[in-house]
Short mmCIF file of C-alpha atoms and ligand atoms in Angstrom, two decimals:
data_model
loop_
_atom_site.label_atom_id
_atom_site.label_comp_id
_atom_site.label_asym_id
_atom_site.label_seq_id
_atom_site.Cartn_x
_atom_site.Cartn_y
_atom_site.Cartn_z
CA MET T 1 -0.20 0.19 -0.08
CA LYS T 2 1.48 3.11 -0.99
CA ILE T 3 0.85 6.48 1.87
CA VAL T 4 1.35 10.07 0.81
CA ALA T 5 2.05 12.03 4.08
CA ALA T 6 0.35 15.07 4.36
CA LYS T 7 4.14 17.10 5.06
CA GLY T 8 5.10 15.56 1.44
CA ILE T 9 2.14 17.62 -0.01
CA LEU T 10 2.58 19.95 2.40
CA LYS T 11 6.78 20.87 1.20
CA ALA T 12 5.60 20.78 -2.13
CA ASN T 13 2.78 23.94 -1.67
CA ASP T 14 5.70 25.70 0.28
CA GLN T 15 7.47 25.06 -2.93
CA LEU T 16 5.23 26.59 -5.19
CA ALA T 17 4.33 29.61 -2.20
CA THR T 18 8.51 30.51 -2.54
CA GLU T 19 8.19 30.56 -6.66
CA ASN T 20 4.66 32.67 -6.70
CA ARG T 21 6.56 35.13 -3.75
CA ALA T 22 9.96 35.55 -5.93
CA ARG T 23 7.45 35.94 -9.46
CA PHE T 24 5.34 38.74 -7.16
CA GLU T 25 8.85 40.25 -6.16
CA ARG T 26 9.69 40.73 -9.69
CA GLU T 27 6.10 42.28 -10.72
CA GLY T 28 5.75 44.14 -8.33
CA ILE T 29 3.33 42.92 -6.25
CA TYR T 30 2.72 42.74 -3.25
CA ALA T 31 0.28 39.93 -2.47
CA VAL T 32 -2.12 39.54 1.07
CA ASN T 33 -3.72 36.08 2.02
CA LEU T 34 -6.99 37.45 3.64
CA VAL T 35 -8.62 34.72 6.03
CA GLY T 36 -11.68 34.19 7.72
CA SER T 37 -14.36 32.26 8.62
CA PRO T 38 -17.91 32.04 6.45
CA GLY T 39 -19.16 35.29 5.77
CA CYS T 40 -17.04 37.24 8.67
CA GLY T 41 -16.85 40.31 5.49
CA LYS T 42 -14.07 39.80 3.36
CA THR T 43 -15.16 40.97 0.65
CA THR T 44 -16.98 43.40 2.29
CA LEU T 45 -13.88 44.48 3.62
CA LEU T 46 -12.13 44.57 0.22
CA GLU T 47 -14.84 46.46 -0.83
CA GLY T 48 -14.10 49.16 1.68
CA VAL T 49 -10.33 48.78 0.91
CA PHE T 50 -10.69 49.64 -2.47
CA ARG T 51 -12.56 52.72 -1.61
CA ALA T 52 -10.07 54.14 1.75
CA THR T 53 -7.00 54.05 -1.06
CA ASP T 54 -9.11 55.79 -3.37
CA GLY T 55 -6.40 55.09 -6.84
CA ARG T 56 -3.04 55.19 -4.34
CA ALA T 57 -2.75 52.35 -5.15
CA ALA T 58 -3.66 49.86 -8.28
CA MET T 59 -6.06 46.65 -6.49
CA ALA T 60 -6.19 43.04 -8.53
CA VAL T 61 -8.48 40.34 -6.37
CA ILE T 62 -8.14 36.57 -6.78
CA GLU T 63 -11.57 35.18 -5.33
CA GLY T 64 -11.61 31.26 -3.43
CA ASP T 65 -15.46 29.83 -2.91
CA LEU T 66 -15.93 25.75 -3.04
CA ALA T 67 -18.67 27.12 -6.30
CA GLY T 68 -20.08 30.22 -7.74
CA GLN T 69 -18.70 33.71 -8.81
CA VAL T 70 -20.60 36.33 -6.66
CA ASP T 71 -17.62 37.44 -5.05
CA ALA T 72 -15.89 37.89 -8.19
CA GLU T 73 -18.80 39.13 -9.66
CA ARG T 74 -18.71 41.93 -6.70
CA MET T 75 -15.52 43.45 -7.74
CA GLU T 76 -16.16 43.29 -10.78
CA LYS T 77 -18.88 45.90 -10.17
CA ILE T 78 -16.64 47.84 -9.30
CA GLY T 79 -13.83 48.20 -10.56
CA VAL T 80 -11.00 45.58 -9.99
CA PRO T 81 -9.26 42.97 -12.04
CA VAL T 82 -10.56 39.80 -10.83
CA VAL T 83 -10.15 36.35 -10.94
CA GLN T 84 -12.70 33.36 -9.21
CA ILE T 85 -10.96 30.06 -8.25
CA ASN T 86 -13.34 27.18 -7.60
CA THR T 87 -11.86 24.74 -5.63
CA ASP T 88 -14.65 22.36 -6.50
CA GLY T 89 -14.70 21.21 -2.57
CA MET T 90 -11.87 21.85 -1.54
CA CYS T 91 -11.67 24.01 1.43
CA HIS T 92 -8.73 26.19 1.01
CA LEU T 93 -6.59 27.70 -1.86
CA ASP T 94 -3.57 26.33 -2.18
CA ALA T 95 -0.68 27.91 -4.67
CA ASN T 96 -0.71 25.85 -7.62
CA MET T 97 -4.01 27.88 -7.63
CA ILE T 98 -2.46 31.64 -6.99
CA ALA T 99 0.22 31.15 -10.04
CA ALA T 100 -2.76 29.74 -12.38
CA ALA T 101 -5.08 32.38 -11.44
CA ARG T 102 -1.85 35.14 -11.64
CA ASP T 103 -1.82 34.40 -14.82
CA GLY T 104 -5.52 35.09 -15.78
CA LEU T 105 -5.50 38.25 -14.31
CA ALA T 106 -4.38 41.15 -17.22
CA ILE T 107 -2.56 43.42 -14.45
CA GLU T 108 0.62 45.47 -14.83
CA GLY T 109 3.07 47.02 -12.89
CA PRO T 110 3.05 47.80 -9.22
CA THR T 111 -0.18 46.06 -7.94
CA MET T 112 -2.11 44.73 -4.22
CA LEU T 113 -3.02 41.42 -4.75
CA PHE T 114 -5.76 40.35 -2.37
CA ILE T 115 -6.89 36.98 -2.45
CA GLU T 116 -9.67 36.33 -0.14
CA ASN T 117 -9.55 33.08 0.94
CA VAL T 118 -12.10 29.83 0.97
CA GLY T 119 -14.22 31.27 4.26
CA ASN T 120 -12.35 29.14 7.02
CA LEU T 121 -10.50 29.26 10.04
CA VAL T 122 -8.39 25.76 9.48
CA CYS T 123 -7.61 23.96 6.75
CA THR T 124 -6.24 27.80 5.10
CA ALA T 125 -4.17 27.47 7.90
CA GLY T 126 -1.81 25.25 6.65
CA PHE T 127 -1.56 26.19 3.28
CA ASP T 128 1.13 28.88 2.26
CA LEU T 129 0.21 30.71 -0.79
CA GLY T 130 3.93 32.73 -1.53
CA GLU T 131 1.79 35.20 -0.20
CA HIS T 132 3.48 38.76 2.08
CA LEU T 133 0.66 38.82 4.27
CA ARG T 134 -1.49 36.73 5.88
CA LEU T 135 -4.33 39.51 7.48
CA ILE T 136 -7.38 37.10 8.91
CA ALA T 137 -10.25 38.61 9.48
CA LEU T 138 -12.59 38.00 13.03
CA SER T 139 -16.65 39.47 12.98
CA VAL T 140 -18.10 40.55 16.21
CA PRO T 141 -21.21 37.67 15.64
CA GLU T 142 -18.30 35.01 15.24
CA GLY T 143 -18.58 35.31 18.93
CA ASP T 144 -14.61 36.75 21.36
CA ASP T 145 -13.88 32.67 21.97
CA LYS T 146 -12.85 31.91 18.13
CA LEU T 147 -8.03 32.81 19.16
CA ILE T 148 -9.09 30.09 21.65
CA LYS T 149 -10.74 27.67 19.96
CA TYR T 150 -8.95 28.08 16.44
CA PRO T 151 -4.89 29.63 17.62
CA VAL T 152 -2.71 28.23 14.64
CA ILE T 153 -4.35 30.75 11.86
CA PHE T 154 -4.56 33.86 14.09
CA GLN T 155 -0.85 32.90 15.25
CA ARG T 156 -0.23 32.75 11.67
CA SER T 157 -1.64 35.78 10.80
CA HIS T 158 0.44 39.09 10.32
CA ALA T 159 -2.16 41.04 11.30
CA LEU T 160 -6.45 40.77 12.27
CA VAL T 161 -9.11 42.86 11.88
CA ILE T 162 -11.83 43.11 13.53
CA THR T 163 -15.16 43.41 11.34
CA LYS T 164 -18.51 44.11 11.61
CA ILE T 165 -18.28 46.16 14.84
CA ASP T 166 -21.11 48.23 14.57
CA MET T 167 -22.43 45.17 15.35
CA LEU T 168 -21.20 45.26 19.27
CA THR T 169 -23.61 47.23 20.57
CA HIS T 170 -26.14 44.45 19.83
CA SER T 171 -23.20 40.95 21.32
CA ASN T 172 -21.71 40.05 24.21
CA PHE T 173 -18.17 40.48 22.05
CA SER T 174 -15.32 41.64 24.04
CA VAL T 175 -12.58 43.26 22.00
CA ALA T 176 -10.74 43.76 25.17
CA ARG T 177 -10.60 39.51 25.33
CA VAL T 178 -9.43 39.40 22.09
CA ARG T 179 -7.09 41.69 21.94
CA GLU T 180 -5.55 39.17 25.23
CA HIS T 181 -5.67 36.33 22.69
CA MET T 182 -4.22 37.69 20.42
CA GLN T 183 -1.09 39.04 22.34
CA ARG T 184 -0.61 35.67 23.40
CA LEU T 185 -0.68 34.76 20.24
CA ALA T 186 0.29 37.16 18.01
CA PRO T 187 2.15 39.90 19.61
CA GLN T 188 3.23 40.92 16.81
CA ALA T 189 0.67 41.77 14.99
CA PRO T 190 -1.61 45.26 14.82
CA ILE T 191 -5.04 44.98 15.17
CA PHE T 192 -7.78 46.87 13.71
CA GLU T 193 -11.35 47.55 14.37
CA VAL T 194 -13.11 48.76 11.38
CA SER T 195 -16.94 48.53 10.45
CA ALA T 196 -16.62 48.27 6.63
CA LEU T 197 -20.58 48.59 5.58
CA HIS T 198 -20.33 52.21 7.62
CA GLY T 199 -16.15 53.01 6.89
CA THR T 200 -15.86 53.02 10.59
CA GLY T 201 -11.41 52.85 10.63
CA MET T 202 -10.95 51.79 6.59
CA ALA T 203 -8.67 54.72 6.54
CA GLU T 204 -6.30 53.62 8.83
CA LEU T 205 -6.69 50.21 8.08
CA ALA T 206 -6.14 50.45 4.48
CA ASP T 207 -2.78 53.34 5.49
CA TRP T 208 -1.13 50.78 6.70
CA LEU T 209 -1.72 48.33 3.66
CA LEU T 210 0.02 50.81 1.81
CA ALA T 211 3.06 50.96 3.73
CA ARG T 212 3.58 48.06 4.36
CA ARG T 213 3.53 47.72 0.85
CA THR T 214 5.97 50.11 0.42
CA GLY T 215 8.30 48.91 3.79
N1 GTP C 1 -23.41 45.15 10.18
C1 GTP C 1 -22.25 45.02 9.27
N2 GTP C 1 -22.21 43.59 8.36
C2 GTP C 1 -21.74 43.73 7.20
C3 GTP C 1 -20.18 44.17 7.33
N3 GTP C 1 -19.38 43.63 6.58
C4 GTP C 1 -19.68 42.94 6.00
N4 GTP C 1 -21.23 42.50 6.10
C5 GTP C 1 -22.35 41.61 5.52
O1 GTP C 1 -22.09 40.44 6.50
C6 GTP C 1 -22.24 39.86 5.16
C7 GTP C 1 -21.45 39.26 4.64
O2 GTP C 1 -20.74 39.89 4.28
P1 GTP C 1 -19.89 39.56 3.07
O3 GTP C 1 -18.77 40.70 2.79
O4 GTP C 1 -20.14 38.57 1.48
O5 GTP C 1 -18.33 37.50 3.62
P2 GTP C 1 -17.50 36.84 3.46
O6 GTP C 1 -16.47 36.48 4.19
O7 GTP C 1 -16.90 37.89 1.55
O8 GTP C 1 -18.32 35.66 2.99
P3 GTP C 1 -17.47 34.80 2.05
O9 GTP C 1 -17.28 34.79 1.07
O10 GTP C 1 -18.97 33.85 2.08
O11 GTP C 1 -17.02 33.91 3.17
C8 GTP C 1 -23.16 40.45 4.61
O12 GTP C 1 -24.33 40.21 4.01
C9 GTP C 1 -22.68 41.94 4.65
O13 GTP C 1 -23.38 42.91 4.38
C10 GTP C 1 -19.67 45.54 8.34
O14 GTP C 1 -18.80 46.11 8.61
N5 GTP C 1 -20.65 45.52 8.99
MG1 MG C 2 -16.37 36.81 0.24
#
């Protein structure tokens, strides 16, 4: 019987991710892997970042979903170059998919490439896509205990965005509790509190992303 160890698959993915990163650097692309639960507000956040950056950087998006092209259509609507990946049931994107999707994007010159990963707090943690920055979104309605239950993905992220902050008044979500756990898991990671729907905190996040790209 032939047994394929997951370790080997991950190693092959890491190799491809390294190649993606090198290609992105040659092409002046700054890649951001946006992860978070289904419905936590990832696409709305990208729409908000696009508004808040206000033409200061060219933007492109790779959308990852099991099926459909709903999110890609939202990006097209605001004029952002986009490629949709359908994973056919897989719960995360991988570096191979990103290489193929990059080929499908007509972009030139310095670009911020956002990769909206499949909504998932488990599978997405293990796969490097070749990004420069991993951004995790956690929405207020999900609850403030997610860092305790899904520590790996938070530990491996470079910044945390608490989304739907406008819903705080309708919830017992504790921002302080989240900050405390993030401090333990990823002490270097800045934490943003935003409502992409209302624009709260979006200027600060957009400015930070632009500075990270050039810094
Ligand atoms: N109140 C409030 N609702 C929001 C906010 N951001 C997103 N939503 C709502 O949350 C729902 C899901 O938002 P999406 O942006 O589609 O979430 P997503 O993470 O991209 O979802 P998937 O791609 O399916 O994983 C939508 O009904 C949004 O309008 C916010 O800042 N405040
Ligand atoms: Mg989405």
